[in-house]
XYZ file of C-alpha atoms in Angstrom:
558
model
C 15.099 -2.601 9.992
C 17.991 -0.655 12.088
C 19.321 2.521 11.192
C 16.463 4.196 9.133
C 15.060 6.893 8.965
C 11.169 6.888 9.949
C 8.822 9.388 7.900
C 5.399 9.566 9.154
C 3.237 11.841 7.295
C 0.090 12.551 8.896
C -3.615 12.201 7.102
C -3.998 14.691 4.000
C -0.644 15.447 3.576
C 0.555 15.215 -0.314
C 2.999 12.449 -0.614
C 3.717 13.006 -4.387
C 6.739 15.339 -3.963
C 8.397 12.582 -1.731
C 10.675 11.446 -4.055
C 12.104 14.660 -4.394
C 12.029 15.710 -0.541
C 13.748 11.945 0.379
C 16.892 11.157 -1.219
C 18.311 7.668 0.455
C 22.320 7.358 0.256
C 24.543 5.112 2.309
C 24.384 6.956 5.406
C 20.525 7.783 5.289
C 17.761 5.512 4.222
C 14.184 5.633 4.970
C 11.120 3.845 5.863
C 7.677 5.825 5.127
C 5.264 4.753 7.742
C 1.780 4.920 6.893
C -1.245 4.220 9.709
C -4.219 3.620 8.138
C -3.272 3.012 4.875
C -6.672 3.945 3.113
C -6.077 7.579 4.477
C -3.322 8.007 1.824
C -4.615 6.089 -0.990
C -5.502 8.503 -4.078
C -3.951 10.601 -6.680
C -2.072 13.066 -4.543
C -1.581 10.109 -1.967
C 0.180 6.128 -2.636
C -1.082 5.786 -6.191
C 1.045 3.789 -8.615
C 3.169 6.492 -10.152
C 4.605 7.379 -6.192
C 4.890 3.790 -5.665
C 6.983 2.929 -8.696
C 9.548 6.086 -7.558
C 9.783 5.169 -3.815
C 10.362 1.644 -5.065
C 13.340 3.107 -7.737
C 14.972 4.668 -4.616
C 14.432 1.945 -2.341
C 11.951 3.589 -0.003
C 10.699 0.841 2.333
C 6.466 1.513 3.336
C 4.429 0.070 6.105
C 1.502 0.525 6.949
C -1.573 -0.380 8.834
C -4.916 -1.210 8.092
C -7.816 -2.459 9.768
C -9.064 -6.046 8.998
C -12.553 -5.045 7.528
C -10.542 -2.374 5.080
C -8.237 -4.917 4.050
C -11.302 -7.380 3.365
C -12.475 -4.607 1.611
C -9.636 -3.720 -0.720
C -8.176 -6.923 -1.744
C -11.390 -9.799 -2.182
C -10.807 -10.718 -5.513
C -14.063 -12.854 -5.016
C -15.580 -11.031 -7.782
C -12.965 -9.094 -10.083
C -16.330 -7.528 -11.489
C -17.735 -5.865 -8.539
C -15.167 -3.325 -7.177
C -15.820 -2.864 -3.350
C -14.606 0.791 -3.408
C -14.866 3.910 -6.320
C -12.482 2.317 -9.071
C -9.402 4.554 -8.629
C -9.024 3.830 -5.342
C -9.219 0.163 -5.554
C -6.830 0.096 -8.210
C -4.640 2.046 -6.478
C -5.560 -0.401 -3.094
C -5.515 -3.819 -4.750
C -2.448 -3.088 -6.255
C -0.354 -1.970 -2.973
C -2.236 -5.302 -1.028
C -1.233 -7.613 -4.013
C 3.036 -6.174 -3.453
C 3.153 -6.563 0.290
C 3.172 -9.657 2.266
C 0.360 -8.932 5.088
C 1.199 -9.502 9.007
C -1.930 -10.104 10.260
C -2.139 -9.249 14.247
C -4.184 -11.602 15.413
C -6.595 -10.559 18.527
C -6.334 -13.838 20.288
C -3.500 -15.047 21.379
C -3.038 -18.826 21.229
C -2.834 -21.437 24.220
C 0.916 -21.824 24.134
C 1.120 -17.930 23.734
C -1.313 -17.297 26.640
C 0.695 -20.419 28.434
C 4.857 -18.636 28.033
C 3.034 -15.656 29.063
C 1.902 -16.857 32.292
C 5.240 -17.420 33.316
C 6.069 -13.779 33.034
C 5.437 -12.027 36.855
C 4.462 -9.302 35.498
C 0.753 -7.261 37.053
C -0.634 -6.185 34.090
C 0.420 -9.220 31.783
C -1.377 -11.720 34.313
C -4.520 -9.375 34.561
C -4.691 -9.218 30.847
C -4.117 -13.160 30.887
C -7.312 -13.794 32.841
C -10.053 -11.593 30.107
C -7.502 -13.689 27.405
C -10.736 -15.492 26.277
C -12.910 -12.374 25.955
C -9.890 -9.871 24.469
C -7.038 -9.938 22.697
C -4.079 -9.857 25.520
C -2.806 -7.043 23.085
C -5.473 -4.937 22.581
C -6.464 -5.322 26.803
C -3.220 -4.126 27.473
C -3.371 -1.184 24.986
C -5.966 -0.195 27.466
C -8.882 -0.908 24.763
C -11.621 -2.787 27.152
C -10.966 -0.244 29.850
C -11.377 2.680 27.513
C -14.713 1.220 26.800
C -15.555 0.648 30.288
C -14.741 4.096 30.892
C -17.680 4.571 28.240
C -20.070 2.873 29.915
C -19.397 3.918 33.248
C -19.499 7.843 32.445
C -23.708 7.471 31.767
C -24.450 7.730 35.535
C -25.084 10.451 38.426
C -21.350 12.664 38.933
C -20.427 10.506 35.842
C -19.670 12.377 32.398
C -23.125 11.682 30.687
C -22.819 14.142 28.344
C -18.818 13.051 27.533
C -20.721 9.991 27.071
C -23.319 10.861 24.227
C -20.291 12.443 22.729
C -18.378 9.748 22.240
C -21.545 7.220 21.234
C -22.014 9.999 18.134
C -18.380 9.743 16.980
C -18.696 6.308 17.249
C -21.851 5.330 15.412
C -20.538 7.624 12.628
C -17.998 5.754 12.183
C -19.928 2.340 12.342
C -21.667 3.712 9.412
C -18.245 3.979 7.623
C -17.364 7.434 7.407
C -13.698 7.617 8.339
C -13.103 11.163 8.509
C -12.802 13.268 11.364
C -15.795 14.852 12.238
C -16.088 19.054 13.133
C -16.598 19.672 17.231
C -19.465 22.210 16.305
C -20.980 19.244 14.163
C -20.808 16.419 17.074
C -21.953 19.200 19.450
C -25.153 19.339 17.547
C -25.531 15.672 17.046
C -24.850 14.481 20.816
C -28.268 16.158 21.993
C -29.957 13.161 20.977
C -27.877 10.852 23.017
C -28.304 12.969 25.778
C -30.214 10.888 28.981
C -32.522 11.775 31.347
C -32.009 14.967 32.398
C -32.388 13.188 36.262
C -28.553 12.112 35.130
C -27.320 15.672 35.690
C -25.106 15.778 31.941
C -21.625 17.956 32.743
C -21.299 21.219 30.861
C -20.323 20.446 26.896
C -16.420 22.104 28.188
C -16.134 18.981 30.591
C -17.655 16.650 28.183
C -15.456 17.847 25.552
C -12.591 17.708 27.884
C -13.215 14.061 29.403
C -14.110 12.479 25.661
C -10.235 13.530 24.436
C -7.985 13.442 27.167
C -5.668 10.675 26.957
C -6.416 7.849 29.530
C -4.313 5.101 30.737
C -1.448 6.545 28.750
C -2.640 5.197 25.414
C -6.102 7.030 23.630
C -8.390 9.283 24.483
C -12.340 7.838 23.760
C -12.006 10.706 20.848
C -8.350 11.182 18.803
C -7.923 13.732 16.561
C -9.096 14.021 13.087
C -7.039 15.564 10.326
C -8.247 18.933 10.245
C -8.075 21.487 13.538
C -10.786 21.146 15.991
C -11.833 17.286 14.021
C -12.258 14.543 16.152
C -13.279 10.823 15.692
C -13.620 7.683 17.680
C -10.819 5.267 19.094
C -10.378 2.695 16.719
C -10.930 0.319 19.085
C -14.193 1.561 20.034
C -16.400 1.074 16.961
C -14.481 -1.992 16.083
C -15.407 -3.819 19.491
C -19.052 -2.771 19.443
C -19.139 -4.534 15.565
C -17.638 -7.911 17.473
C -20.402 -8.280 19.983
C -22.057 -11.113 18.610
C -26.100 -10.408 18.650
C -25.733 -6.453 19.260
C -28.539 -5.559 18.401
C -27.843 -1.719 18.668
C -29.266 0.186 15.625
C -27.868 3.103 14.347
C -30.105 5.931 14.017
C -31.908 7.275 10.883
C -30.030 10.736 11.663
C -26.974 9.663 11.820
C -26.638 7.480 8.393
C -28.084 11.079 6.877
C -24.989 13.012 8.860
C -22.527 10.749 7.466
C -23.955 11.131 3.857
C -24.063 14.832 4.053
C -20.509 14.933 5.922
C -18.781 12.229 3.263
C -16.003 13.819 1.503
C -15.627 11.411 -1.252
C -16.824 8.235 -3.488
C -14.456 5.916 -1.252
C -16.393 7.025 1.833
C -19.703 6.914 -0.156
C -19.117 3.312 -1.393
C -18.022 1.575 2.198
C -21.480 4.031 3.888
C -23.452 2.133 1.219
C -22.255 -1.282 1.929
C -22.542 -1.064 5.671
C -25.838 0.294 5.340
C -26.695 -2.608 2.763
C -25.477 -4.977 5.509
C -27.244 -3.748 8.629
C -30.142 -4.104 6.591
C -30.571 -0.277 5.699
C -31.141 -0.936 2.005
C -32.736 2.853 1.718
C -29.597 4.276 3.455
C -27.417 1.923 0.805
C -29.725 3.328 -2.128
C -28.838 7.058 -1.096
C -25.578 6.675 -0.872
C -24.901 4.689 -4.389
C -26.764 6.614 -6.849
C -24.788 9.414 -7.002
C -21.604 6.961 -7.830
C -23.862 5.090 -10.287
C -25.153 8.119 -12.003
C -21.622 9.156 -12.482
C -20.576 6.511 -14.509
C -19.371 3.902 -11.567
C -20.921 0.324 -13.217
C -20.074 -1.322 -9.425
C -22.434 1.225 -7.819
C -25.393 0.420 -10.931
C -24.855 -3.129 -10.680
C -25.303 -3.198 -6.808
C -28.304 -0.650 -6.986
C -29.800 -3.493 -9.537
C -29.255 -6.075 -7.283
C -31.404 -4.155 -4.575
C -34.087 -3.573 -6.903
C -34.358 -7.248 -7.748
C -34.236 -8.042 -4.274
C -37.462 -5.653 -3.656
C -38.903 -6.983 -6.783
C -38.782 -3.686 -8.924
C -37.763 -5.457 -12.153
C -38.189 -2.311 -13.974
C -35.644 0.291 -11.845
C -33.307 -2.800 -11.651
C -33.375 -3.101 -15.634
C -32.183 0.865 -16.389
C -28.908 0.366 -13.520
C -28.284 -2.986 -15.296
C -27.857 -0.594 -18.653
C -26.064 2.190 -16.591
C -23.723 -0.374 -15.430
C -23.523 -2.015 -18.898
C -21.879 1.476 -19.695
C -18.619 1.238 -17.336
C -16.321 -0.038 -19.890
C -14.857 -1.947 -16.926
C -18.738 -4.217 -16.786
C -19.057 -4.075 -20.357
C -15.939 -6.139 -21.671
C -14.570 -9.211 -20.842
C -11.389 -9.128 -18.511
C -8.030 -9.874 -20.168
C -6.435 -13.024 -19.392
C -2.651 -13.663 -20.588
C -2.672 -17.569 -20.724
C 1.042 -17.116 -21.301
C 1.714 -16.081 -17.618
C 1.797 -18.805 -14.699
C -1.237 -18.815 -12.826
C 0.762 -19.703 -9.789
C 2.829 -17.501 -7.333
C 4.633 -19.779 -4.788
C 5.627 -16.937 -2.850
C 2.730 -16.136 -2.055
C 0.772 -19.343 -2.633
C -1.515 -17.394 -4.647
C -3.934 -18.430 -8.049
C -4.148 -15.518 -11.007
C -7.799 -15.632 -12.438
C -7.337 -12.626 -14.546
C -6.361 -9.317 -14.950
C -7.560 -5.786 -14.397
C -7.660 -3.286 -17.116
C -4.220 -1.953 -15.883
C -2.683 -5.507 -16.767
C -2.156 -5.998 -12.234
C -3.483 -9.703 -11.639
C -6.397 -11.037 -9.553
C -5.149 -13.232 -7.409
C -6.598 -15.838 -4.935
C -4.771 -17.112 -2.138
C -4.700 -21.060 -2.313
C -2.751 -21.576 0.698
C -0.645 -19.462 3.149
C 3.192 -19.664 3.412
C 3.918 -21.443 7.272
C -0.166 -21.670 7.913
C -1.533 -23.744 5.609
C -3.914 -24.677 2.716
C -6.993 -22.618 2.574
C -10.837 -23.886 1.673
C -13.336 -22.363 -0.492
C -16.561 -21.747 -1.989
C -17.875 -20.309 -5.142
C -21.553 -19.731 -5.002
C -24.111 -18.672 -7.671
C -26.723 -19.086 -9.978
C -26.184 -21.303 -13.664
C -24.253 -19.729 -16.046
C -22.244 -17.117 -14.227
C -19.036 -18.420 -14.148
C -18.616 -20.988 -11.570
C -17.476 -23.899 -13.175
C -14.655 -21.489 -15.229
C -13.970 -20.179 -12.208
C -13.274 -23.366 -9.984
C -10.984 -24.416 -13.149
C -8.978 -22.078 -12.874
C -7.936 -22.379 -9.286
C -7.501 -26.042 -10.580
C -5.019 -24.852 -13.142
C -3.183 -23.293 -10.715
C -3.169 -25.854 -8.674
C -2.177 -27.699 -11.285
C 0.608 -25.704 -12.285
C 2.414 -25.078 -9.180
C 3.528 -28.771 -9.267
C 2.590 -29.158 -5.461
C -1.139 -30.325 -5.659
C -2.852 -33.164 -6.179
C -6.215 -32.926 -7.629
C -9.372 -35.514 -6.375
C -12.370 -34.239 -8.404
C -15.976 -35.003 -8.055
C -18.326 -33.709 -10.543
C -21.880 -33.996 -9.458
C -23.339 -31.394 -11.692
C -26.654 -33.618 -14.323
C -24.346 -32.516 -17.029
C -21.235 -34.219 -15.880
C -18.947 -31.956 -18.431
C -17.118 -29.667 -16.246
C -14.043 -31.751 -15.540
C -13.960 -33.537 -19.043
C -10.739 -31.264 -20.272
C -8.924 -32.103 -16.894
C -9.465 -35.530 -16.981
C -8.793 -36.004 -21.117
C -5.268 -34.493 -19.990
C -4.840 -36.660 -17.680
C -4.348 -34.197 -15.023
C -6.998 -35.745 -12.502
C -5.423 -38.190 -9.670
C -8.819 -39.647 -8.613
C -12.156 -38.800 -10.520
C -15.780 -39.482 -9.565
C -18.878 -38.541 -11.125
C -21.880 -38.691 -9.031
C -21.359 -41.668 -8.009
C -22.136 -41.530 -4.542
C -19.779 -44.934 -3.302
C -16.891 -43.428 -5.265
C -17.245 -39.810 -3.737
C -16.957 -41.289 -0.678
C -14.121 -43.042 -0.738
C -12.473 -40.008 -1.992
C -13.697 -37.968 1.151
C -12.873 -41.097 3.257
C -9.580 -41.526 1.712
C -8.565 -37.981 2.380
C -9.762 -37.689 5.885
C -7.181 -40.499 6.590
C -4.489 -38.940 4.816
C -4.703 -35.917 6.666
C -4.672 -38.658 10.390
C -1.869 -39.264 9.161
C -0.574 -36.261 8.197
C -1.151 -34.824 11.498
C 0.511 -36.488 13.363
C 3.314 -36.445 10.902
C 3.510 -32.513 10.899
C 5.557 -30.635 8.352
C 2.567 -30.706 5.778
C 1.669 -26.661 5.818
C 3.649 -25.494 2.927
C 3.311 -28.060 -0.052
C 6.082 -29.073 -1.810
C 6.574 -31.552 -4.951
C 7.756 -33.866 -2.177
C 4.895 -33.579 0.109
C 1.980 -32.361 -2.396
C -1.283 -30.991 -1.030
C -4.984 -32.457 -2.027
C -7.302 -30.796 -3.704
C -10.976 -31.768 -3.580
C -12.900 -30.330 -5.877
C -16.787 -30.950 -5.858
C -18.887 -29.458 -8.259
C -22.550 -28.437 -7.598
C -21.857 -30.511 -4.155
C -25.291 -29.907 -2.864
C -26.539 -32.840 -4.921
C -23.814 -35.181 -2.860
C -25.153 -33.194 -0.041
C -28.495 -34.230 -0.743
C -27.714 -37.823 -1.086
C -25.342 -38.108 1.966
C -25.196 -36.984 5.523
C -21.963 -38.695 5.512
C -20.232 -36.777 2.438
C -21.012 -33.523 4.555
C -19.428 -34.310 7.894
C -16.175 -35.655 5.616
C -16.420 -32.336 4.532
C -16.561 -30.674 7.654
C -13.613 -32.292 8.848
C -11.581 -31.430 5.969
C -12.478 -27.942 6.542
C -12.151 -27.854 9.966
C -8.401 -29.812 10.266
C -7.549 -29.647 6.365
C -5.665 -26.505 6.542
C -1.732 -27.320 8.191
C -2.255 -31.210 6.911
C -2.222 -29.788 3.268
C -5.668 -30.950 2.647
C -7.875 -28.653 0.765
C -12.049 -28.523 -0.278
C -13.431 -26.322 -3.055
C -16.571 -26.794 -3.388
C -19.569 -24.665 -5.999
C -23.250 -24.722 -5.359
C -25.683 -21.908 -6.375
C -26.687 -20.273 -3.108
C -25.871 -20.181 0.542
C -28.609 -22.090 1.982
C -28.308 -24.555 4.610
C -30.213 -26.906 2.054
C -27.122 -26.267 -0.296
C -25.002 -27.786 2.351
C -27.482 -30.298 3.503
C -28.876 -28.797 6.357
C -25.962 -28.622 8.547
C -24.725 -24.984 9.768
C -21.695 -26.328 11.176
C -20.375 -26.919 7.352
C -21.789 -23.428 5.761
C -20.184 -21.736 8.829
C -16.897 -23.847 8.645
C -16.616 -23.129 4.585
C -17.388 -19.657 4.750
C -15.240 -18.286 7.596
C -13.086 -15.453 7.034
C -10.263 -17.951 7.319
C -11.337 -19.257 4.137
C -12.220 -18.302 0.390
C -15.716 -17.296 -0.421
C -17.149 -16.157 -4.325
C -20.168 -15.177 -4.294
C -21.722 -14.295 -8.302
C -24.116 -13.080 -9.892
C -27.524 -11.066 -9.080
C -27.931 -12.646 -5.947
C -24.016 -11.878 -5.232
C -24.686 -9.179 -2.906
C -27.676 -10.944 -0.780
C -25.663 -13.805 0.065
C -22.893 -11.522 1.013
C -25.054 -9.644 4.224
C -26.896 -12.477 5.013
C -23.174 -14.778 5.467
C -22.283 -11.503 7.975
C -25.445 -11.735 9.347
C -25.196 -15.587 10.265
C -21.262 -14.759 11.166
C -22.834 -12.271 13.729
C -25.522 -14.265 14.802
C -28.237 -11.767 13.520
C -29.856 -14.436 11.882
C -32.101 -16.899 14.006
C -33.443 -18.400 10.682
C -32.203 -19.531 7.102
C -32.738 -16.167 4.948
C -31.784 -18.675 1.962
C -34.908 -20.739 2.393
């Protein structure tokens, strides 16, 4: 975007006079640029009053975000259970739902990696040979060395002390807090990091002064936090000690009580409580959600009951059912206008509903110049699965550019009965296991052929993507070994051939997907779509992480 004018704001300043302070014309016109997009989200921030003026005066905004945030913000999985304090994920879900995301993706791929090579350039080939450890981005951004830096500091003449520092800021922020933290504050809490005393730790100046100075032209292990004399960790640091698969570090008991007592808002209250809820600090999660739950926020009550039936406390998990039964937003059914189309195809997304303040809930069914995506909509009887699954049907449907192959092996065999009396159903099959195979078989070969065709990753009327639908597929998993590795393969080479799987089943256990890890891990990857509803909602949501992460040696479904 040449010849624009850049405004960067930086964290806490009040955007809502911007309209007034920028005035495009032809000679001038701007671009608000926004790192860390959840910084500014609120009511003297990006809420949709600002938004609506910039976008009257043709203010362009980017901004960043990290991937987990963005998870955060805009899953529609559940329209019901908000992952933030309600304001703010209006406010979030709206912005998320108006841009078109550029994800940066941390590996780069062989062909990348391969035109890269062929660059003589130092630094590119050094960050070519860690390409299958780090993203060649990040490792030149210095991140991996910044952390080595870390490491290397907790040693004799080293900057032990600078080190405890920095391992404070950064489990603080593993816990979710996003703030910047006061000097006098981390001063106090590095003590406890502090390592044998045979180490010789630096005096807290040279720690202090080590931990923020800028290295290898980039970061400093510490950047500055909003307020004077605030300071947090590099980005990159908390972020790479998450991605070590099997880290078993544990953050300690007195630091998930810091970042309570230090947490500013709700926003940084809710995302404390579900990080603690998925390392498996359910008292930390507890602490940090009553006080949003007591004040009126149903997501917060219906979490907290979710807990209590998990710990069998039927009776403390009955009153937050009634707290959350009074959030209006719990308590009435969401608004649906069957009058608007379900499907966007610029965006390739599926409407399921609407909020209170009329913005849609949207699913992504495929992305523009990627692919189709999969999915999964888990969850006990009579939440909403079925209804669910139909509607991404419908707007399938809809869009003109899908085919739908449908397999219903639910005992009731009703679930597909208005589809197929329409006659909107290319291929059908009850449970009938012959026939559901020869669907699966039937769309593994189309998508051979498709293949090695190419061309296939946007649908068009012309070249239509398949659906395959299976409801309550664990019974066809059950049956056939066969049915699941069709599955698999769908899921696995599906996505640019324009070959899609839904599938619903009522929990995440490998006995749901009959027995085989490679398909629940396949189905559920972030690549993908995942619902997961009703009481057991938030369970299967840590323990999915938790197999993601390989923290789980063992089934927690079974």
């Amino acid at each position: 975007m040449p010849d624009h004018i850049i405004y960067t704001p930086s964290r806490g300043t009040r955007l809502t006079s911007l309209p007034q302070v920028i005035r495009p014309s032809d000679t001038d016109r701007y671009i608000l640029w926004l790192d860390d997009l959840e910084q500014f989200l609120g009511d003297e921030g990006i809420n949709p009053s600002l938004l609506d003026a910039l976008e009257r005066i043709h203010v362009a905004i980017v901004a960043t975000m990290q991937d987990e945030l963005f998870e955060t913000y805009s899953n529609p999985r559940n329209s019901k259970s908000d992952d933030i304090q309600e304001v703010s994920r209006q406010i979030g879900n709206r912005l998320l739902r108006a841009v078109e995301p550029i994800p940066i993706i941390r590996l780069w791929s062989d062909k990348e990696v391969d035109r890269a090579s062929k660059i003589h350039d130092e630094r590119l080939a050094d960050a070519i040979t860690h390409s299958s450890i780090y993203g060649i981005s990040e490792y030149l951004a210095a991140g991996p060395a910044l952390i080595q830096s870390w490491r290397r500091a907790q040693r004799v003449n080293g900057n032990p002390r600078g080190a405890a520092l920095v391992q404070a800021s950064v489990d603080l922020a593993r816990t979710g807090f996003s703030g910047g933290i006061d000097i006098e504050v981390l001063k106090e809490l590095h003590t406890s990091y502090l390592p044998h005393l045979t180490l010789r730790p630096e005096s807290w100046t040279d720690a202090k002064d080590w931990a923020t100075r800028v290295q290898y032209g980039v970061s400093g292990l510490l950047i500055p936090g909003e307020y004077e004399d605030t300071w947090r960790a590099f980005d990159y640091l908390p972020d790479a000690i998450s991605r070590e698969k099997g880290s078993r570090y544990i953050i300690p008991d007195f630091i998930w009580d810091e970042a309570l007592n230090l947490c500013p808002d709700d926003d940084d209250r809710w995302l404390i409580g579900m990080r603690a809820y998925m390392a498996g600090e359910t008292h930390y999660a507890i602490a940090a959600w009553e006080p949003l739950a007591e004040n009126g926020n149903g997501s917060a009550a219906s979490n907290l009951a979710a807990i209590y039936l998990e710990m069998g406390d039927r009776e403390t998990a009955k009153y937050w059912r009634y707290i959350e039964s009074q959030d209006e937003f719990h308590s009435t059914m969401i608004p649906f206008d069957s009058s608007s189309p379900l499907y966007d195809p610029e965006t390739g997304t599926v409407s399921l509903g609407e909020y209170r303040d009329g913005e849609r809930v949207q699913v992504p069914l495929h992305r523009p110049g990627i692919g189709v995506r999969h999915g999964v909509i888990a969850g006990d009887k009579g939440v909403g699965k079925s209804n669910t699954l139909t509607l991404v049907l419908l707007g399938a449907l809809t869009s003109g550019k899908y085919i739908l192959w449908l397999m219903d092996w639910a005992p009731e065999q009703k679930h597909f009965k208005s589809l197929k009396k329409a006659g909107a159903v290319d291929w059908f099959s009850g449970n009938n296991l012959e026939r559901s195979l020869n669907i699966l078989r039937a769309a593994v070969r189309i998508l051979e052929v498709r293949t090695e065709k190419g061309s296939y990753s946007d649908p068009t009327s012309e070249k239509p993507a398949i659906l395959v639908a299976i409801e309550e597929a664990h019974h066809l998993f059950s049956r056939s070994d066969e049915a699941a590795s069709l599955c698999l393969r769908i899921a696995q080479e599906g996505e640019s051939a324009g070959v899609s799987v839904f599938l619903t089943i009522p929990e995440m256990s490998l006995e749901c997907f009959g027995g085989r890890t490679d398909l629940r891990d396949e189905i559920t990857s972030e690549s993908n779509t995942s619902f997961f509803m009703g009481s057991n909602s938030l369970l299967m949501m840590r323990e999915i992480k938790n197999a993601r992460d390989g923290d789980s040696e063992d089934d927690p479904f079974n």
